[in-house]
Structure formats: structure tokens, C-alpha cells
PDB file of C-alpha atoms in Angstrom:
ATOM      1  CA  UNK I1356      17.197  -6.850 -20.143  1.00 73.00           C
ATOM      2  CA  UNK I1357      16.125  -9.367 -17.312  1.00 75.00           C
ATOM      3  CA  UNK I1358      16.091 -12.726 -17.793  1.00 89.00           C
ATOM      4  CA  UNK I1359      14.845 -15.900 -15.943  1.00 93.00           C
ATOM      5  CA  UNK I1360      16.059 -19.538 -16.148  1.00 94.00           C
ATOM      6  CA  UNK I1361      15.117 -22.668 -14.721  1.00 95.00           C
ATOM      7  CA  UNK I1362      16.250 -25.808 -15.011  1.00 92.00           C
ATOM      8  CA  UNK I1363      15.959 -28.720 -15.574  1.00 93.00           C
ATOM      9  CA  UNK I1364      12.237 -28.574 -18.158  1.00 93.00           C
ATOM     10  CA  UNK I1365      11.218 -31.370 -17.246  1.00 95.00           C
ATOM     11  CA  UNK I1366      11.988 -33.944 -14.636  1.00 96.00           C
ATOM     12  CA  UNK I1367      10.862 -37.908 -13.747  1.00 97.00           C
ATOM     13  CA  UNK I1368      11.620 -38.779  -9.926  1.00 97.00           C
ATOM     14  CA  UNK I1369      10.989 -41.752  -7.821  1.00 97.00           C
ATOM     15  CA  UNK I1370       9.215 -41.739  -4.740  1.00 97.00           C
ATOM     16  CA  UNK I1371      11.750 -41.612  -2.055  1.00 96.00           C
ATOM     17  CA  UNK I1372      14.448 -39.445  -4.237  1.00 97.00           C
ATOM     18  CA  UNK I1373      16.308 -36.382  -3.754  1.00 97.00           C
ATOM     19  CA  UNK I1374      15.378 -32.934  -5.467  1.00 96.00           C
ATOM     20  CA  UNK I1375      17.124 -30.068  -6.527  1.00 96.00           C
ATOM     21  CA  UNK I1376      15.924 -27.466  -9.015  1.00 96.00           C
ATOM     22  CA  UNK I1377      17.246 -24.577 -10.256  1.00 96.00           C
ATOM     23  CA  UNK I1378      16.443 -20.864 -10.488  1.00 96.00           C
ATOM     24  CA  UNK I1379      18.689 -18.138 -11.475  1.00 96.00           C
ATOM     25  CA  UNK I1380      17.795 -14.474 -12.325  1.00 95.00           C
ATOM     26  CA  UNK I1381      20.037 -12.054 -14.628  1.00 93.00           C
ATOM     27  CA  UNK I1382      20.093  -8.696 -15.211  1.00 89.00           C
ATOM     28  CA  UNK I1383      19.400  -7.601 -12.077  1.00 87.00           C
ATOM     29  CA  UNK I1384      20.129  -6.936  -8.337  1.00 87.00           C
ATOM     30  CA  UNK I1385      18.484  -7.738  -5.059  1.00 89.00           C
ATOM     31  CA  UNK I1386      15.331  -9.239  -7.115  1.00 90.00           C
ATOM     32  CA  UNK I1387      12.610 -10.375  -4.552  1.00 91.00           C
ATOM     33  CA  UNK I1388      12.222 -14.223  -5.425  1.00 94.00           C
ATOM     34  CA  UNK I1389       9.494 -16.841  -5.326  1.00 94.00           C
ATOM     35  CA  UNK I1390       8.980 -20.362  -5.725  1.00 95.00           C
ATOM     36  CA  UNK I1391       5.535 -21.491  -7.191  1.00 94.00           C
ATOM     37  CA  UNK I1392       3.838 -24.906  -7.537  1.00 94.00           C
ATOM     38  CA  UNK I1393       0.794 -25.815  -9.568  1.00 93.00           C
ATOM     39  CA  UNK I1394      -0.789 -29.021  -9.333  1.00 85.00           C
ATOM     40  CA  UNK I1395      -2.655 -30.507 -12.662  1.00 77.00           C
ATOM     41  CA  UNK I1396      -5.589 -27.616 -13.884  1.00 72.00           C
ATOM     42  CA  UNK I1397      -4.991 -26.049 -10.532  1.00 77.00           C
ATOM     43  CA  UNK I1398      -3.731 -22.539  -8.892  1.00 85.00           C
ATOM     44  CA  UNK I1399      -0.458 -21.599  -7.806  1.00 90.00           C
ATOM     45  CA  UNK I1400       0.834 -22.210  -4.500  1.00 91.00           C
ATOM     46  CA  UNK I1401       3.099 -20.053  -3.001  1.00 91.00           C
ATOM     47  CA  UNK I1402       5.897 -22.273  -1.291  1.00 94.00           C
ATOM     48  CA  UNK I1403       9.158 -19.585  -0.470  1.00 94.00           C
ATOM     49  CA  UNK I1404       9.579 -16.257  -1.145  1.00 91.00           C
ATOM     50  CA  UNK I1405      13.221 -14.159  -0.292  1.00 93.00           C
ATOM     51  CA  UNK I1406      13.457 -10.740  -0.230  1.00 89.00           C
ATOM     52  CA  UNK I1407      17.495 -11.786   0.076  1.00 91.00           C
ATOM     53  CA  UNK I1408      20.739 -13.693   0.597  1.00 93.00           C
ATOM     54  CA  UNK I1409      19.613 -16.407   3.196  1.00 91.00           C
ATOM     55  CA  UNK I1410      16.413 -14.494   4.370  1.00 92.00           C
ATOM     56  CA  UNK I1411      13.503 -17.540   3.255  1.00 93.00           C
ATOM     57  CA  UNK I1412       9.999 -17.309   4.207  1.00 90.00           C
ATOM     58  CA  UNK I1413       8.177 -20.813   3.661  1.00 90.00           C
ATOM     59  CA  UNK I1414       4.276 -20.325   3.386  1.00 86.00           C
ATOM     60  CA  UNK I1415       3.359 -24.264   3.250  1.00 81.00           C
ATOM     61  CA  UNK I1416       5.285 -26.770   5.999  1.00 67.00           C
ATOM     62  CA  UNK I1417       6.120 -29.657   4.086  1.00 79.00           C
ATOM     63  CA  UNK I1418       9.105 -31.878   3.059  1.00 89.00           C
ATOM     64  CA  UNK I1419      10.541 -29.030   0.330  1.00 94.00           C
ATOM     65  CA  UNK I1420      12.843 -26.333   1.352  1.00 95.00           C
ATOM     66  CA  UNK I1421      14.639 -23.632  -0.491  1.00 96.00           C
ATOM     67  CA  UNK I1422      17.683 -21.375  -0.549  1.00 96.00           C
ATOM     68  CA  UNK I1423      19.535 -18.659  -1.750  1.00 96.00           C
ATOM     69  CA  UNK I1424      23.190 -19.070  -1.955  1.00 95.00           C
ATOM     70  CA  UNK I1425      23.670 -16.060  -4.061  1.00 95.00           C
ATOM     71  CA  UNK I1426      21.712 -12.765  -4.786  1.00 94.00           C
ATOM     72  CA  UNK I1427      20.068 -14.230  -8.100  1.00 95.00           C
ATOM     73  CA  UNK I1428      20.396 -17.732  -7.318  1.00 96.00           C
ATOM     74  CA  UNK I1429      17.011 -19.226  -5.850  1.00 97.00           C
ATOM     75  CA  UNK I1430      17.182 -22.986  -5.252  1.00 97.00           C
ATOM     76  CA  UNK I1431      14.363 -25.489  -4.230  1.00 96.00           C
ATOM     77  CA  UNK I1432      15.493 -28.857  -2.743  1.00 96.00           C
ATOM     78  CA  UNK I1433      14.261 -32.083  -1.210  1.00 96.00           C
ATOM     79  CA  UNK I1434      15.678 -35.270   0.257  1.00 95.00           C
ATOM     80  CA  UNK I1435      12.709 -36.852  -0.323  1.00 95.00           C
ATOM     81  CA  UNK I1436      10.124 -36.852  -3.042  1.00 95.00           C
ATOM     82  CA  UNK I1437       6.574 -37.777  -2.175  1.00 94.00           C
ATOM     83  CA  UNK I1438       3.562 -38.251  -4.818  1.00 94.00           C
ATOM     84  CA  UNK I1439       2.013 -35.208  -3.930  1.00 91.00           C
ATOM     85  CA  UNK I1440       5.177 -33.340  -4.862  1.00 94.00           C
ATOM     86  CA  UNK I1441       4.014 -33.742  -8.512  1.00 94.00           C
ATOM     87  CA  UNK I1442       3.525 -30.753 -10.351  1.00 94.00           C
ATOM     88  CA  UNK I1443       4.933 -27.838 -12.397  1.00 95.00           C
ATOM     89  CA  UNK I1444       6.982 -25.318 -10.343  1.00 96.00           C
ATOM     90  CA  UNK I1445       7.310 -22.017 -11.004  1.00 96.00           C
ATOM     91  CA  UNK I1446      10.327 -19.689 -10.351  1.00 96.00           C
ATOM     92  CA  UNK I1447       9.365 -15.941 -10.432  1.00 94.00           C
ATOM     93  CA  UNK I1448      11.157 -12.569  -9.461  1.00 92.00           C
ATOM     94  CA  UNK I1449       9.924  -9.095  -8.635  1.00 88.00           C
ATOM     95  CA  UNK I1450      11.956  -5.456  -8.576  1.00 81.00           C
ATOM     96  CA  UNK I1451      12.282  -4.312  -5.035  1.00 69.00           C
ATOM     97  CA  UNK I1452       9.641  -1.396  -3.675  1.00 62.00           C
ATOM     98  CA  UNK I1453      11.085   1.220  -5.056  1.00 56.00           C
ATOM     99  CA  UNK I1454      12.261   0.286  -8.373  1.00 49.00           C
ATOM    100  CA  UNK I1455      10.373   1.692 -11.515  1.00 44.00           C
ATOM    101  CA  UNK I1456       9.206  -1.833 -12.285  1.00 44.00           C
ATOM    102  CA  UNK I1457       8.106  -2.718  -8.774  1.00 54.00           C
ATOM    103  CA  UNK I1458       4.522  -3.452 -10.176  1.00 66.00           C
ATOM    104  CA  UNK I1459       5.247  -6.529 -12.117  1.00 77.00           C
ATOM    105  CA  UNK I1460       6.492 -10.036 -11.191  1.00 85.00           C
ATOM    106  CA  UNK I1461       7.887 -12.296 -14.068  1.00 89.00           C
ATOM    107  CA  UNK I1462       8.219 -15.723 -14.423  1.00 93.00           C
ATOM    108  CA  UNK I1463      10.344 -18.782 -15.268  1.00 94.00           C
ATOM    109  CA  UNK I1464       9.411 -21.343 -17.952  1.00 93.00           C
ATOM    110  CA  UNK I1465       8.786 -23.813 -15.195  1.00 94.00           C
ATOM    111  CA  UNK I1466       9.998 -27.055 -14.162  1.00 95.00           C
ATOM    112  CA  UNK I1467       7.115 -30.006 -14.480  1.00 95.00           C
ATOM    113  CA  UNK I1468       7.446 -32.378 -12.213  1.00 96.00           C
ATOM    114  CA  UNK I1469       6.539 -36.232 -12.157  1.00 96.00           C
ATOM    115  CA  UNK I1470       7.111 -38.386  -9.196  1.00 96.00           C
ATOM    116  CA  UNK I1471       6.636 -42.127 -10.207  1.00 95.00           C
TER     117      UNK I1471
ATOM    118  CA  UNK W  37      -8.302 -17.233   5.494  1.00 55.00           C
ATOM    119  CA  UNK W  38      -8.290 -16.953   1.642  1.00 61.00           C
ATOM    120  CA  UNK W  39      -6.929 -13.826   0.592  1.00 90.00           C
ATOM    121  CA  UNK W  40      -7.774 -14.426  -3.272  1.00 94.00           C
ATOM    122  CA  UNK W  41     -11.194 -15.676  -4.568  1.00 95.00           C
ATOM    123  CA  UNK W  42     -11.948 -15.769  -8.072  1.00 95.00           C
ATOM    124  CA  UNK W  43     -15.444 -17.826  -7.651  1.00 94.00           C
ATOM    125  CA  UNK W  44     -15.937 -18.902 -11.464  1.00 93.00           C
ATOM    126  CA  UNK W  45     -13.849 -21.812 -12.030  1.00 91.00           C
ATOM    127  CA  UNK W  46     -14.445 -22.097 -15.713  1.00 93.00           C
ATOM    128  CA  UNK W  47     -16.048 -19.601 -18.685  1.00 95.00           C
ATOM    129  CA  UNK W  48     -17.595 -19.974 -22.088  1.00 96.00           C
ATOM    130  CA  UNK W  49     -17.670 -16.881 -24.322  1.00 96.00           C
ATOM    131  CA  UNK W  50     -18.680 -16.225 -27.899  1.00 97.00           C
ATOM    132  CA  UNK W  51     -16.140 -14.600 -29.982  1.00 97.00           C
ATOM    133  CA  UNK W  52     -15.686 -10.959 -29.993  1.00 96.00           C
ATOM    134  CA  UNK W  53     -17.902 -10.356 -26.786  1.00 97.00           C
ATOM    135  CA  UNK W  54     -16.725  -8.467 -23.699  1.00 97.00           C
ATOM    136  CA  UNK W  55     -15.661 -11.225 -21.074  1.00 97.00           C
ATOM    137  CA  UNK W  56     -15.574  -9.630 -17.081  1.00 97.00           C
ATOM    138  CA  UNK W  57     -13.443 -12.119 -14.797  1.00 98.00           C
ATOM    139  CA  UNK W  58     -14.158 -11.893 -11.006  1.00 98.00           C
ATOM    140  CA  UNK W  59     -11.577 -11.492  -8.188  1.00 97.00           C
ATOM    141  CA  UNK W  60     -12.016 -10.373  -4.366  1.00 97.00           C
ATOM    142  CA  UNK W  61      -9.651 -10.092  -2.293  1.00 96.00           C
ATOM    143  CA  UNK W  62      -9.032  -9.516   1.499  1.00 95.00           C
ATOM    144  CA  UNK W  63      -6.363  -7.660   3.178  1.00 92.00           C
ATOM    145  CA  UNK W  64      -5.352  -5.395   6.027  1.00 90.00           C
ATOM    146  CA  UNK W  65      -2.512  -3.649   4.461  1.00 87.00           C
ATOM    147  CA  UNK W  66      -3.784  -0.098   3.128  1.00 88.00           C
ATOM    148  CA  UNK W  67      -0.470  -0.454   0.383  1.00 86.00           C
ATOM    149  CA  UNK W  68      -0.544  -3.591  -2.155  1.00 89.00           C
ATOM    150  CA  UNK W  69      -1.165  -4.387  -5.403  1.00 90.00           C
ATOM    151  CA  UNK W  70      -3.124  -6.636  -7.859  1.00 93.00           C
ATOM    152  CA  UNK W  71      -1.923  -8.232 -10.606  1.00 93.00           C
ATOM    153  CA  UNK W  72      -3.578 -10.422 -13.590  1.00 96.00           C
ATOM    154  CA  UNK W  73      -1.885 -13.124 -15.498  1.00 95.00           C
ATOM    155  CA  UNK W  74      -2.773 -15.267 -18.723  1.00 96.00           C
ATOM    156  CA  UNK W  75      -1.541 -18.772 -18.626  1.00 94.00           C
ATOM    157  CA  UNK W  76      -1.845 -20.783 -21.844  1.00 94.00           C
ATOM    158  CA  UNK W  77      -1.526 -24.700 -22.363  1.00 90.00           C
ATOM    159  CA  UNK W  78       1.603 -23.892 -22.820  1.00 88.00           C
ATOM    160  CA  UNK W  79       2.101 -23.367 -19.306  1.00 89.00           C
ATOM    161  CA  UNK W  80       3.885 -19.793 -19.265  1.00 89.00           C
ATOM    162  CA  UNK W  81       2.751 -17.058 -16.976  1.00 92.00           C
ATOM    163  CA  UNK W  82       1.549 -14.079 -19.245  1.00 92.00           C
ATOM    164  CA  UNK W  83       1.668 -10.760 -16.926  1.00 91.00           C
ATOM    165  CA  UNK W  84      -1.275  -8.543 -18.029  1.00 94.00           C
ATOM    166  CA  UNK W  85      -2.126  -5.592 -15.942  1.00 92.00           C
ATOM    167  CA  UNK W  86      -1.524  -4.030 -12.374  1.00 91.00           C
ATOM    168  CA  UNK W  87      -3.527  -2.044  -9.742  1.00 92.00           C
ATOM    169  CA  UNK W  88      -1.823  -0.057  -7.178  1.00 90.00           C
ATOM    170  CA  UNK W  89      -3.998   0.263  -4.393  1.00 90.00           C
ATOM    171  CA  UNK W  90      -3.419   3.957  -4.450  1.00 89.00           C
ATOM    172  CA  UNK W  91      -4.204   4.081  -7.887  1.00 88.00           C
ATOM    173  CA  UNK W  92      -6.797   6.621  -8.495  1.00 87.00           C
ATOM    174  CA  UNK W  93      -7.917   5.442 -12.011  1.00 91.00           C
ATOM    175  CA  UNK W  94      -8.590   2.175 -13.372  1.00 94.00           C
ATOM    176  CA  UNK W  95      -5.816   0.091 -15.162  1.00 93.00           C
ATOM    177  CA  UNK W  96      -5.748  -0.031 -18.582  1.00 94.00           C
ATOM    178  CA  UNK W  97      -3.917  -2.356 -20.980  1.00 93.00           C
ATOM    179  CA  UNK W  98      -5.076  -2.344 -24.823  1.00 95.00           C
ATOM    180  CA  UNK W  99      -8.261  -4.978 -24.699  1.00 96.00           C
ATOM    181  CA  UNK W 100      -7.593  -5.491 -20.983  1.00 97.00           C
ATOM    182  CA  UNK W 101      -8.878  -3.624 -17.914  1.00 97.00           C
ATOM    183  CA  UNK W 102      -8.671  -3.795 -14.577  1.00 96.00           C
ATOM    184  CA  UNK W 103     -12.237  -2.848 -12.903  1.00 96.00           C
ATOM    185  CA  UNK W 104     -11.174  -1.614  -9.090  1.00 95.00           C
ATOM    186  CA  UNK W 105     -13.724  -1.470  -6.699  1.00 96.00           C
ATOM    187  CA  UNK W 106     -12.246  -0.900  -3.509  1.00 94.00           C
ATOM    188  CA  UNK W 107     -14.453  -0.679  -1.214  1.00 94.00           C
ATOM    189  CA  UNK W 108     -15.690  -4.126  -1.994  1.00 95.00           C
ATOM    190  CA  UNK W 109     -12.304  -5.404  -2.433  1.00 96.00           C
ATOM    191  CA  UNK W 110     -13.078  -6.184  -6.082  1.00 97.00           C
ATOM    192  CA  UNK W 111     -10.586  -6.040  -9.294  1.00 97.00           C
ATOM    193  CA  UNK W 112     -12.361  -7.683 -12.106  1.00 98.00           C
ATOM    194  CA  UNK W 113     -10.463  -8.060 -15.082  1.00 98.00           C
ATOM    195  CA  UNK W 114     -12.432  -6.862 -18.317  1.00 98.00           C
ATOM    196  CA  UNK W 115     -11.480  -8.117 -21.768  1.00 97.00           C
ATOM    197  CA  UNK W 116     -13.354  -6.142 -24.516  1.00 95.00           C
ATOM    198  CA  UNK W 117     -13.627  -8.128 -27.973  1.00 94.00           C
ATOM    199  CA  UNK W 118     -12.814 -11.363 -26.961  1.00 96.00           C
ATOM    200  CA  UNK W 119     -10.325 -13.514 -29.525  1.00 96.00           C
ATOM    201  CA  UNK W 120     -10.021 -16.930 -30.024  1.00 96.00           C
ATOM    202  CA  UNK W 121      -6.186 -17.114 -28.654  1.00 96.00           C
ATOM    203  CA  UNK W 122      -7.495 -15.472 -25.093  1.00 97.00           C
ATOM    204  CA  UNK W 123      -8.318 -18.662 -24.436  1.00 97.00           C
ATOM    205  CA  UNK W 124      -6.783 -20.106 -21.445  1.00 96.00           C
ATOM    206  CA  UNK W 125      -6.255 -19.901 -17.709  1.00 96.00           C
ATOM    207  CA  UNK W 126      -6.461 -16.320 -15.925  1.00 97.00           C
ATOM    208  CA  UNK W 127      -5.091 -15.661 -12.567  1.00 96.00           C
ATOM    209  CA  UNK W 128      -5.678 -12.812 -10.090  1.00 96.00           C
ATOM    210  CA  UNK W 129      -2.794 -11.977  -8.012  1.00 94.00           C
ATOM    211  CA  UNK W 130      -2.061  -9.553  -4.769  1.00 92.00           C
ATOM    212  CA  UNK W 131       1.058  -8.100  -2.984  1.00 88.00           C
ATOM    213  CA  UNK W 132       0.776  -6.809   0.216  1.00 84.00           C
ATOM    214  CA  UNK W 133       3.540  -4.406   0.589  1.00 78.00           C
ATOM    215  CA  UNK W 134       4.323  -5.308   4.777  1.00 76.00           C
ATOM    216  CA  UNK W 135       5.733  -8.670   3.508  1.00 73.00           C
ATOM    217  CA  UNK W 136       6.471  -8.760  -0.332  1.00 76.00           C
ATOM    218  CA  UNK W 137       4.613 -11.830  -1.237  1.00 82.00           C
ATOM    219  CA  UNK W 138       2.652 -12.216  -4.329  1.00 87.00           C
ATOM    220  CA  UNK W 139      -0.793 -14.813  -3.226  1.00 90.00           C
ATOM    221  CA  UNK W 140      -2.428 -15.773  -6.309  1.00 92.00           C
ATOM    222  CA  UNK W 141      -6.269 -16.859  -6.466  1.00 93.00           C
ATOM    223  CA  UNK W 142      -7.535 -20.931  -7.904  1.00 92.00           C
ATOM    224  CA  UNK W 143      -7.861 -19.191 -11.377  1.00 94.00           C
ATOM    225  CA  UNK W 144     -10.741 -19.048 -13.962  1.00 96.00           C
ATOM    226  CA  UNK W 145     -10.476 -21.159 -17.271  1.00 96.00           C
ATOM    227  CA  UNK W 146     -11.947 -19.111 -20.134  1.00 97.00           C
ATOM    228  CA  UNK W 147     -13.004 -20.742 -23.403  1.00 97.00           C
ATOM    229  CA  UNK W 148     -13.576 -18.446 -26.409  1.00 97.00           C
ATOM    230  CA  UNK W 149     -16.265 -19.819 -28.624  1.00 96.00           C
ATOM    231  CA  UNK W 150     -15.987 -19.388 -32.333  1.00 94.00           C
TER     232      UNK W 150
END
């Protein structure tokens, strides 16, 4: 069965300091992945999708940016955290057109964010 | 342009009533989909239901359906009997096949009254 982590749970930044969080997919191949943020109460934002190794579509300009070293490996990174970064991030993965499952996306447990 | 609308921010519903959550949407592609998702406090993103646009009937998910309109770009989500733990956050999603992203709408908070 498919299974999706993320890492770290939770996380406590500074203003000014790096980020790096981690999403990883298993039990499948060539998964289309996204990266999700939702502020306090609020909706999610779409902020990178892939649809494969190295190929990263960014929906919101802004100091983030994300990549996929591996096929099931979906990373989201900064070098510098702002306040408005705050939030809890989602990771989520979809079956490629096609597949049996195509019509479902699942999620990650999410990463919540707090930059100090 | 928003591509998701789902215009009632917040709900209050007596117990074991029929709840109907709203959700346009607006798209050019003649191929996507439409998704709904439960998010409790806990913060976990509960997939519910799907709508192919091709779809002919209505989804259908034990308490949950998925009212398609598509002519007026409409895919309500219908919860018959309402329970106390379908309480929490709902989201309205779409995929638009062209480009394989999944948009989601602001989300409507529904309260279930005992």
C-alpha cells in the first residue's frame, strides 16, 4: 500500500533562517507531487507541483523553492524564512492519468510551521 | 481569476439534518475533476468523493454526495444525516487534466449542533 511521510511535525524557525522539509512517497512510481501551505483557519495554497524528476512548476513567486532529487522524493527549501512563511505545509501525491486511482490525491500529515 | 469558490465561509447545522456545501468552479479544460476533502482540528486531509467531468451520474459515497451541475459549473457536496464528528473544515478541489494540478477553494467550516 502507498504511503506518505513528512518530516519534520513540527518546526520553530527564526526569521532570517534556512528551510528544508521533507516529503517522500512509497509504494509507488512516477506519483504526481504537490506542495501545499495553509495559513491559520485558511485554504490551501498550491506552491509546486511535479509531474517528475526535476520537472517543478511553482504557482506563487516567492522566497520558497522546491525539488525533486528522486522519483518519490519531493523537497521544499528556503534560505531564508520570512514571517509570512508561517503555516502548516502540506505534502500530497496523485497516480498518474491513467492509473486506476488517478481520481484521488492523498496527503501527508503535514509539517506546521512557526517562524519567530 | 479564482478557479474555486466555495462562498460560505462558515456553517451551523442541527444534528442529523441534511447539510449541502457550495462550490463553483471555472475552467476551460472539457477533462478535470473535482474532489472534496474533510479536514479536522487535527489537521489531516480526509479525501471524500470525486467527480469526473465525464461522469454521467452523480458521485456517491455512503452519507456523502457530490451534486454536479455542469452547466453552472456547480459540485455541491451533500451530507445526508449530519453527525456530530462531521464537524470540521471541508474543501472543494479541481484538476484540470492539461496541467495536473489540484487548486483547492478557501473552504467552508461546518459546525454540527447537538
Amino acid at each position: 500500500s502507498q504511503t506518505i511521510h513528512q518530516w519534520p511535525a513540527t518546526l520553530v524557525q527564526p526569521v532570517g533562517s534556512p528551510l528544508s522539509l521533507e516529503c517522500t512517497v512509497e509504494g509507488t512510481s512516477n506519483p504526481n507531487l504537490y506542495w501545499y501551505r495553509q495559513a491559520a483557519g485558511r485554504g490551501l495554497q498550491l506552491l509546486f507541483y511535479s509531474v517528475g524528476i526535476g520537472q517543478i512548476s511553482s504557482e506563487v513567486p516567492q522566497n520558497l523553492s522546491a525539488s525533486r532529487p528522486q522519483d518519490r522524493q519531493f523537497i521544499l527549501s528556503s534560505k531564508k524564512l520570512l514571517l509570512s512563511d508561517s503555516g502548516f505545509y502540506l505534502c500530497a501525491w496523485s497516480p498518474l492519468p491513467g492509473r486506476r486511482t488517478y481520481n484521488e490525491q492523498f496527503f501527508g500529515p503535514g509539517t506546521r510551521l512557526t517562524v519567530l | 481569476a479564482q478557479k474555486i469558490t466555495q462562498t460560505q465561509p462558515g456553517m451551523f447545522v442541527q444534528e442529523k439534518e441534511a447539510v449541502t456545501l457550495d462550490c463553483t468552479y471555472d475552467t476551460s479544460d472539457p477533462s478535470y475533476g473535482l474532489f472534496w476533502y474533510k479536514q479536522p482540528s487535527s489537521g489531516e486531509m480526509i479525501f471524500l468523493i470525486y467527480q469526473g467531468s465525464y461522469d454521467q451520474q452523480n458521485a456517491t459515497e455512503g452519507r456523502y454526495s457530490l451534486n454536479f451541475q455542469k452547466a453552472r459549473k456547480s459540485a455541491n457536496l451533500v451530507i445526508s444525516a449530519s453527525q456530530l464528528g462531521d464537524s470540521a473544515m471541508y474543501f472543494c478541489a479541481m484538476r484540470e487534466l492539461r496541467d495536473d494540478k489540484i487548486i483547492f477553494g478557501k473552504g467552508t467550516r461546518l459546525h454540527i449542533l447537538p
